Short mmCIF file of C-alpha atoms and ligand atoms in Angstrom, two decimals:
data_model
loop_
_atom_site.label_atom_id
_atom_site.label_comp_id
_atom_site.label_asym_id
_atom_site.label_seq_id
_atom_site.Cartn_x
_atom_site.Cartn_y
_atom_site.Cartn_z
CA ASP A 94 -0.08 0.03 0.02
CA LYS A 95 1.58 3.29 -1.16
CA ALA A 96 -0.65 5.36 1.28
CA GLY A 97 -1.53 7.74 -1.43
CA HIS A 98 2.07 8.16 -2.88
CA LYS A 99 2.83 7.44 -6.45
CA HIS A 100 5.67 5.22 -5.53
CA PHE A 101 6.84 3.16 -2.47
CA MET A 102 9.99 5.21 -2.56
CA ALA A 103 8.07 8.41 -2.13
CA LYS A 104 6.12 6.95 0.80
CA GLU A 105 9.33 5.66 2.46
CA ILE A 106 11.09 8.98 2.08
CA ALA A 107 7.98 10.77 3.71
CA GLU A 108 7.94 8.16 6.50
CA GLN A 109 11.42 9.07 7.77
CA PRO A 110 10.40 11.69 10.41
CA GLY A 111 8.11 9.03 12.02
CA VAL A 112 10.40 5.97 11.75
CA ILE A 113 13.43 7.91 13.02
CA GLY A 114 11.30 9.05 16.09
CA GLN A 115 10.35 5.26 16.53
CA ALA A 116 13.93 4.23 16.53
CA LEU A 117 14.98 6.86 18.98
CA SER A 118 12.22 5.95 21.31
CA HIS A 119 13.42 2.44 21.36
CA TYR A 120 16.90 3.22 22.54
CA LEU A 121 16.26 6.45 24.57
CA THR A 122 14.72 6.66 27.89
CA ASP A 123 12.70 9.71 28.98
CA GLU A 124 15.77 10.70 31.00
CA GLY A 125 18.04 10.65 28.08
CA GLU A 126 19.73 7.45 28.86
CA ILE A 127 20.87 5.22 26.05
CA LEU A 128 19.49 1.58 26.32
CA LEU A 129 20.95 -1.27 24.10
CA PRO A 130 19.09 -4.57 23.93
CA GLY A 131 20.30 -7.42 26.29
CA ASP A 132 23.57 -6.87 28.08
CA GLY A 133 24.47 -4.16 25.44
CA ILE A 134 28.28 -3.62 24.94
CA ASP A 135 30.81 -2.00 27.03
CA PHE A 136 33.08 0.19 24.83
CA SER A 137 35.67 0.57 27.59
CA SER A 138 36.93 -2.89 26.58
CA ILE A 139 37.09 -1.94 22.78
CA ASP A 140 40.28 -0.53 21.03
CA ARG A 141 38.88 -0.39 17.52
CA ILE A 142 35.98 -1.06 15.30
CA SER A 143 35.83 -2.77 11.94
CA MET A 144 32.79 -2.23 9.85
CA ALA A 145 31.71 -3.85 6.66
CA ALA A 146 28.44 -3.56 4.49
CA CYS A 147 27.45 -3.01 0.96
CA GLY A 148 25.92 -0.18 -1.11
CA THR A 149 23.94 2.19 0.93
CA ALA A 150 24.57 0.52 4.14
CA SER A 151 28.38 1.04 3.57
CA TYR A 152 27.86 4.76 3.34
CA ALA A 153 26.19 4.71 6.65
CA CYS A 154 29.28 2.92 7.91
CA MET A 155 31.42 5.68 6.41
CA ALA A 156 29.46 8.41 8.10
CA ALA A 157 29.56 6.57 11.18
CA LYS A 158 33.22 6.32 11.04
CA TYR A 159 33.63 10.22 11.18
CA TRP A 160 31.38 10.11 14.35
CA PHE A 161 33.10 7.25 16.05
CA GLU A 162 36.45 8.96 15.49
CA GLN A 163 35.47 12.44 16.29
CA ILE A 164 33.06 11.89 19.23
CA ALA A 165 34.02 8.44 20.66
CA ARG A 166 37.81 8.78 19.74
CA LEU A 167 37.74 5.31 18.58
CA PRO A 168 39.61 4.18 15.40
CA VAL A 169 37.27 2.63 12.84
CA GLU A 170 37.97 0.79 9.65
CA VAL A 171 35.21 0.61 6.89
CA ASP A 172 35.20 -1.98 3.93
CA VAL A 173 32.80 -2.73 1.37
CA ALA A 174 31.90 -6.37 2.39
CA SER A 175 32.86 -7.99 -0.79
CA GLU A 176 36.41 -6.96 -0.24
CA PHE A 177 36.73 -7.62 3.32
CA ARG A 178 37.40 -11.24 3.82
CA TYR A 179 39.72 -11.69 0.63
CA ARG A 180 42.02 -9.08 2.05
CA GLU A 181 42.42 -11.33 5.03
CA PRO A 182 42.54 -8.34 7.38
CA PRO A 183 44.22 -9.10 10.83
CA ILE A 184 41.47 -8.64 13.39
CA PRO A 185 43.22 -7.70 16.76
CA ALA A 186 41.61 -8.74 20.11
CA ARG A 187 39.55 -5.91 21.56
CA THR A 188 37.97 -5.20 17.95
CA LEU A 189 34.37 -4.72 17.54
CA ALA A 190 33.30 -6.25 14.29
CA LEU A 191 30.08 -4.21 13.23
CA PHE A 192 27.84 -5.01 10.24
CA VAL A 193 25.09 -2.96 8.81
CA SER A 194 22.42 -4.33 6.53
CA GLN A 195 18.75 -3.47 5.83
CA SER A 196 17.81 -6.87 4.77
CA GLY A 197 20.27 -8.87 6.94
CA GLU A 198 20.72 -11.23 4.10
CA THR A 199 23.40 -9.76 1.93
CA ALA A 200 25.70 -12.63 1.09
CA ASP A 201 28.92 -10.43 1.20
CA THR A 202 28.07 -8.94 4.45
CA LEU A 203 27.13 -12.21 6.04
CA ALA A 204 30.48 -13.75 4.76
CA ALA A 205 32.38 -10.86 6.11
CA LEU A 206 30.59 -11.48 9.52
CA ARG A 207 31.57 -15.13 9.49
CA PHE A 208 35.10 -14.24 8.69
CA CYS A 209 35.14 -12.28 12.09
CA GLU A 210 33.58 -15.11 14.13
CA GLY A 211 36.14 -16.32 16.75
CA LYS A 212 38.36 -13.44 16.01
CA ALA A 213 36.65 -10.28 16.97
CA GLN A 214 35.82 -9.62 20.60
CA SER A 215 32.09 -9.20 19.73
CA ILE A 216 30.05 -9.15 16.57
CA LEU A 217 27.23 -6.63 16.48
CA SER A 218 24.78 -5.87 13.69
CA VAL A 219 22.48 -2.99 12.83
CA VAL A 220 19.71 -4.36 10.72
CA ASN A 221 16.03 -3.74 9.81
CA VAL A 222 14.98 -7.44 9.83
CA PRO A 223 15.63 -8.93 13.20
CA GLU A 224 14.81 -12.57 12.10
CA SER A 225 17.54 -12.30 9.38
CA SER A 226 20.72 -14.42 9.07
CA ILE A 227 23.03 -11.57 9.95
CA ALA A 228 21.03 -10.86 13.03
CA ARG A 229 20.94 -14.61 14.04
CA GLU A 230 24.69 -14.81 13.73
CA SER A 231 25.52 -11.71 15.73
CA ASP A 232 26.28 -11.39 19.54
CA LEU A 233 24.29 -8.30 19.65
CA VAL A 234 21.59 -6.90 17.27
CA LEU A 235 20.36 -3.37 17.13
CA PRO A 236 17.26 -3.12 14.97
CA ILE A 237 16.69 0.04 13.20
CA TYR A 238 12.89 -0.12 13.34
CA ALA A 239 12.39 1.38 10.01
CA GLY A 240 9.36 -0.90 9.00
CA VAL A 241 9.30 -2.71 5.79
CA GLU A 242 11.21 -1.06 3.06
CA VAL A 243 9.84 -1.91 -0.44
CA GLY A 244 11.60 0.41 -2.79
CA VAL A 245 14.79 -1.19 -4.14
CA ALA A 246 16.51 2.23 -3.62
CA SER A 247 17.08 2.30 0.25
CA THR A 248 15.92 5.52 1.95
CA LYS A 249 14.32 5.20 5.34
CA ALA A 250 16.74 2.30 6.29
CA PHE A 251 19.62 4.57 5.52
CA THR A 252 18.53 7.30 7.87
CA CYS A 253 17.44 4.84 10.61
CA GLN A 254 20.86 3.08 10.38
CA LEU A 255 22.52 6.44 10.77
CA THR A 256 20.28 7.34 13.78
CA VAL A 257 21.04 4.05 15.53
CA LEU A 258 24.71 4.32 14.63
CA TYR A 259 24.78 7.70 16.19
CA LEU A 260 23.27 6.55 19.38
CA LEU A 261 25.76 3.85 19.48
CA VAL A 262 28.53 6.36 19.04
CA LEU A 263 27.24 8.45 22.01
CA LYS A 264 27.19 5.20 24.03
CA ALA A 265 30.80 4.44 23.07
CA ALA A 266 31.87 8.01 23.88
CA LYS A 267 30.19 7.82 27.21
CA ASP A 268 31.70 4.26 28.04
CA ARG A 269 35.03 5.70 27.28
CA GLY A 270 34.67 8.72 29.34
CA VAL A 271 35.32 11.11 26.47
CA LEU A 272 31.99 13.10 26.61
CA SER A 273 30.79 15.16 29.29
CA GLU A 274 27.28 14.66 30.67
CA ALA A 275 26.49 18.15 29.36
CA ALA A 276 27.90 17.46 26.02
CA LEU A 277 25.95 14.16 25.94
CA ALA A 278 22.78 15.85 26.84
CA ASP A 279 23.18 18.43 24.00
CA HIS A 280 23.65 15.53 21.53
CA ILE A 281 20.59 13.88 22.78
CA SER A 282 18.49 16.79 22.58
CA ALA A 283 19.67 17.55 19.08
CA LEU A 284 18.81 13.92 18.29
CA ARG A 285 15.35 14.35 19.67
CA GLY A 286 14.72 17.19 17.22
CA LEU A 287 15.63 15.34 14.22
CA PRO A 288 12.16 14.34 13.13
CA SER A 289 10.99 17.87 13.15
CA VAL A 290 13.98 19.13 11.33
CA ILE A 291 13.62 16.33 8.62
CA ASN A 292 9.93 17.43 8.21
CA THR A 293 11.09 20.95 7.52
CA ALA A 294 13.52 19.57 5.00
CA LEU A 295 10.75 17.59 3.21
CA GLU A 296 8.88 20.76 2.87
CA GLN A 297 11.61 21.92 0.31
CA ASN A 298 10.29 19.26 -2.10
CA THR A 299 9.50 21.83 -4.85
CA ALA A 300 13.06 23.12 -4.87
CA MET A 301 14.29 19.54 -5.18
CA ARG A 302 11.92 18.78 -7.85
CA ASP A 303 12.87 21.86 -9.85
CA ALA A 304 16.68 21.06 -9.46
CA ALA A 305 15.84 17.49 -10.45
CA TYR A 306 14.11 18.56 -13.60
CA LYS A 307 17.47 20.34 -14.55
CA LEU A 308 19.33 17.04 -13.70
CA SER A 309 17.09 14.94 -15.88
CA THR A 310 18.62 15.88 -19.22
CA ALA A 311 22.31 15.49 -18.05
CA ARG A 312 24.37 12.55 -19.09
CA ASP A 313 26.80 12.73 -16.20
CA VAL A 314 26.43 14.20 -12.84
CA LEU A 315 29.03 14.74 -10.26
CA PHE A 316 28.44 14.97 -6.36
CA LEU A 317 30.93 16.65 -4.02
CA GLY A 318 31.23 16.76 -0.24
CA ARG A 319 33.76 17.00 2.35
CA GLY A 320 34.25 15.36 5.76
CA HIS A 321 30.97 13.55 6.66
CA MET A 322 29.27 15.03 3.54
CA PHE A 323 31.42 12.89 1.50
CA PRO A 324 29.59 9.65 2.28
CA LEU A 325 26.36 11.55 1.48
CA ALA A 326 27.77 12.59 -1.87
CA LEU A 327 28.46 8.78 -2.56
CA GLU A 328 24.88 8.13 -1.38
CA GLY A 329 23.49 10.90 -3.74
CA ALA A 330 25.42 9.58 -6.72
CA LEU A 331 24.37 5.87 -6.11
CA LYS A 332 20.69 6.83 -5.62
CA LEU A 333 20.70 8.81 -8.88
CA LYS A 334 22.48 5.95 -10.82
CA GLU A 335 20.24 3.26 -9.65
CA ILE A 336 16.76 4.81 -10.35
CA SER A 337 17.45 7.38 -13.02
CA TYR A 338 20.17 5.49 -14.93
CA ILE A 339 22.26 8.82 -15.10
CA HIS A 340 25.91 8.22 -14.84
CA ALA A 341 26.79 9.76 -11.56
CA GLU A 342 30.09 9.86 -9.42
CA ALA A 343 30.85 11.18 -6.12
CA TYR A 344 34.23 12.64 -5.00
CA ALA A 345 35.66 13.98 -1.77
CA SER A 346 35.56 17.83 -2.71
CA GLY A 347 39.52 18.13 -2.23
CA GLU A 348 40.00 15.27 -4.68
CA LEU A 349 38.46 17.16 -7.47
CA LYS A 350 41.51 18.93 -8.73
CA HIS A 351 43.56 15.50 -8.58
CA GLY A 352 41.68 14.39 -11.82
CA PRO A 353 37.89 14.57 -11.90
CA ILE A 354 37.91 18.29 -12.64
CA ALA A 355 38.91 17.31 -16.12
CA LEU A 356 35.36 16.04 -16.64
CA VAL A 357 33.73 19.42 -15.85
CA ASP A 358 32.28 21.61 -18.59
CA GLU A 359 29.03 23.41 -19.21
CA GLU A 360 27.28 19.94 -19.89
CA VAL A 361 28.02 18.69 -16.20
CA PRO A 362 25.78 19.37 -13.36
CA VAL A 363 27.60 19.06 -10.05
CA VAL A 364 25.75 18.60 -6.77
CA VAL A 365 27.52 20.16 -3.89
CA PHE A 366 26.64 19.25 -0.20
CA ALA A 367 27.90 22.00 1.80
CA PRO A 368 26.33 22.84 5.22
CA ARG A 369 27.67 26.08 6.86
CA ASP A 370 30.20 24.07 9.03
CA VAL A 371 33.98 24.28 9.72
CA LEU A 372 34.65 22.74 6.25
CA PHE A 373 32.18 25.06 4.22
CA ASP A 374 34.90 27.49 3.03
CA LYS A 375 37.09 24.72 1.72
CA THR A 376 34.16 23.07 -0.17
CA VAL A 377 33.04 26.42 -1.63
CA SER A 378 36.40 27.14 -2.95
CA ASN A 379 36.31 23.59 -4.80
CA MET A 380 32.84 24.63 -6.01
CA GLN A 381 34.16 27.92 -7.33
CA GLU A 382 36.81 25.94 -9.20
CA VAL A 383 33.91 23.86 -10.82
CA MET A 384 32.19 27.11 -11.81
CA ALA A 385 35.20 28.56 -13.25
CA ARG A 386 35.05 25.67 -15.73
CA LYS A 387 31.48 26.40 -16.40
CA GLY A 388 30.19 23.48 -14.38
CA LYS A 389 26.58 23.99 -13.32
CA VAL A 390 26.47 23.90 -9.47
CA ILE A 391 23.45 22.75 -7.53
CA LEU A 392 24.38 23.95 -3.91
CA VAL A 393 22.65 22.08 -0.97
CA SER A 394 23.26 24.19 2.13
CA ASP A 395 21.49 26.08 4.87
CA ALA A 396 20.22 29.63 4.67
CA GLU A 397 23.53 31.13 5.88
CA GLY A 398 25.63 29.06 3.46
CA ILE A 399 23.44 29.77 0.48
CA ALA A 400 23.42 33.65 1.38
CA GLU A 401 27.37 33.45 1.35
CA ALA A 402 27.96 31.33 -1.72
CA ARG A 403 25.13 31.49 -4.14
CA ASP A 404 26.77 33.79 -6.63
CA GLY A 405 27.01 32.12 -9.96
CA VAL A 406 25.36 28.70 -8.85
CA TRP A 407 22.69 27.09 -11.03
CA ALA A 408 20.28 26.12 -8.30
CA THR A 409 20.11 26.04 -4.62
CA ILE A 410 18.27 23.73 -2.22
CA GLU A 411 17.87 25.07 1.35
CA MET A 412 18.16 22.79 4.38
CA PRO A 413 17.16 23.88 7.89
CA LYS A 414 19.92 24.40 10.39
CA ILE A 415 20.99 21.50 12.60
CA ALA A 416 23.96 20.45 14.90
CA ASP A 417 26.83 19.91 12.63
CA ALA A 418 27.16 16.19 13.65
CA LEU A 419 23.76 15.56 12.37
CA THR A 420 23.97 16.78 8.93
CA PRO A 421 24.67 13.42 7.34
CA ILE A 422 21.15 12.24 8.44
CA LEU A 423 19.40 15.43 7.29
CA TYR A 424 21.26 15.75 3.88
CA ALA A 425 20.03 12.30 3.04
CA ILE A 426 16.74 13.94 2.32
CA PRO A 427 18.06 15.99 -0.72
CA ALA A 428 20.23 13.04 -1.88
CA GLN A 429 16.97 11.02 -2.06
CA LEU A 430 14.51 13.41 -3.50
CA LEU A 431 16.94 14.82 -6.10
CA ALA A 432 17.24 11.14 -7.52
CA TYR A 433 13.56 10.43 -6.96
CA HIS A 434 12.34 13.47 -8.99
CA THR A 435 14.98 12.96 -11.76
CA ALA A 436 13.67 9.35 -12.11
CA VAL A 437 10.09 10.58 -12.13
CA ALA A 438 10.96 13.17 -14.82
CA LYS A 439 12.59 10.43 -16.89
CA GLY A 440 9.76 8.10 -16.43
CA THR A 441 11.84 5.12 -15.30
CA ASP A 442 10.63 2.47 -12.87
CA VAL A 443 11.35 4.10 -9.63
CA ASP A 444 10.61 1.16 -7.20
CA GLN A 445 11.90 -1.70 -9.43
CA PRO A 446 14.84 -0.35 -11.33
CA ARG A 447 16.46 -2.52 -13.88
CA ASN A 448 19.08 -5.17 -13.08
CA LEU A 449 18.63 -4.75 -9.39
CA ALA A 450 17.21 -6.69 -6.56
CA LYS A 451 16.11 -5.63 -3.11
CA SER A 452 18.32 -8.09 -1.39
CA VAL A 453 21.44 -9.42 -2.96
CA THR A 454 21.95 -12.93 -1.62
CA VAL A 455 24.73 -14.00 -3.97
CA GLU A 456 28.36 -12.82 -4.11
O1 M6R B 533 20.18 -5.21 2.60
P1 M6R B 533 21.45 -4.41 2.58
O2 M6R B 533 21.33 -3.15 3.35
O3 M6R B 533 22.53 -5.40 3.16
O4 M6R B 533 21.58 -4.11 1.16
C1 M6R B 533 22.78 -3.46 0.82
C2 M6R B 533 22.73 -2.82 -0.60
O5 M6R B 533 22.53 -3.94 -1.61
C3 M6R B 533 21.74 -1.77 -0.75
O6 M6R B 533 22.05 -0.83 0.17
C4 M6R B 533 21.81 -1.23 -2.22
O7 M6R B 533 22.98 -0.54 -2.30
C5 M6R B 533 20.55 -0.42 -2.38
N1 M6R B 533 19.69 -0.61 -3.48
C6 M6R B 533 20.91 1.11 -2.38
O8 M6R B 533 19.74 1.81 -2.57
#
C-alpha cells in the first residue's frame, strides 16, 4: 500500500520523520539514557571497530566512522563487504566487528561477519530485519525499526541506520569517558529534534523537484562533499544511478583537482553538499573551481551558506539548520529526493529499477 503516494520510494521518504522518531524511542529513555538490547556492549574494553557493509549501508558505515572517531575517539575501519575477507585483514583482540544491513541477508556482508567469528571480541549488527541471517549470527543486534522497505532504492533504512549508529557512538563516547554529561545531553536533545527538522527539509520538495528537472537531461552528474558530507555525496550518486540511470560519480571535494575536474564543462551538473560548518569555506572554494570551468552547480546548504555562496550557482536547495554532527542524516533527504524526482521526470521504474534486486543474496 503506497498510502496515496505514487511510488513506495516516495512513501518511504515521507515516513522518515516518523520512523526515526520510533528508532529513537526504542533506544532512549525519557531521562535521556541510551539503552541497548540485552547486556549491551561495554566500549571501555574495545580498542577499534571494523565495519563492513554493501551499497547504501556501507555509506552509513562511512558516515559513522567520522562520528566514532571524532565523538568517541575510537579508530574505525570501513570496508565494502565484498572486499573484506579476501583481504584477510588481521583482527586484533579488543576489536568490535560491526555490520550494517537493511535486509540482513546480503551474502557478502554475511560472509564478512563469518570471517570475524572467533576473531573479534564481539560481533554486532545493525539491521532492519531482526529475524535475518546476519542478526541470528551476531552477538548483539540493534534493530533500526524502519518498518518494511519495499523500494529497491534504500531511503528510510539509511537514515534509521545512521540514527542508531549515532546513538551507538554516544554510548561508546560515554563508556570511554570522552564526553561530558552536558555534551551528551546536547547531543541527545539535538537527536530528539531530528524528526521535526527532517519534516522541514521535506517541505523543500518543490525546490528539489525543480533542481531534479534540470538534472534529468544530463548525461553525467558529479556529487561533491567534504568530511561527513563525502559519504552523503556517494549516497546521492548511488541513488541517482540506480533509479534514473544517469551516470553519477561522487568525490571528496578536495580530490577534484587531482583528476575529476577534467570532466567538468557546461554539460556537467555538480551537486555540492555543503552545510555551513567548519569545512564550508574549503568546499566552496572547490565549488568555485567547478564554476570557473562552467560546471553547473546545485548547492545544497543552509540559509547562511546559501546567502554566502550563491553567486553564480545554477540552483540552490535550502536545508534547515541542525547540529553539525547530524547533517549526514538531514542531507540524506535531498540526496534521495533529487534522485527520486529525476527518475520520475525520466519516467523510469522508480521502485523496481532494471537489473537490481532488493536483497542481494549471491556474491
Ligand atoms: O540489505 P542491505 O542493506 O545489506 O543491502 C545493501 C545494498 O544492496 C543496498 O543498500 C543497495 O545498495 C541499495 N539498492 C541502495 O539503494
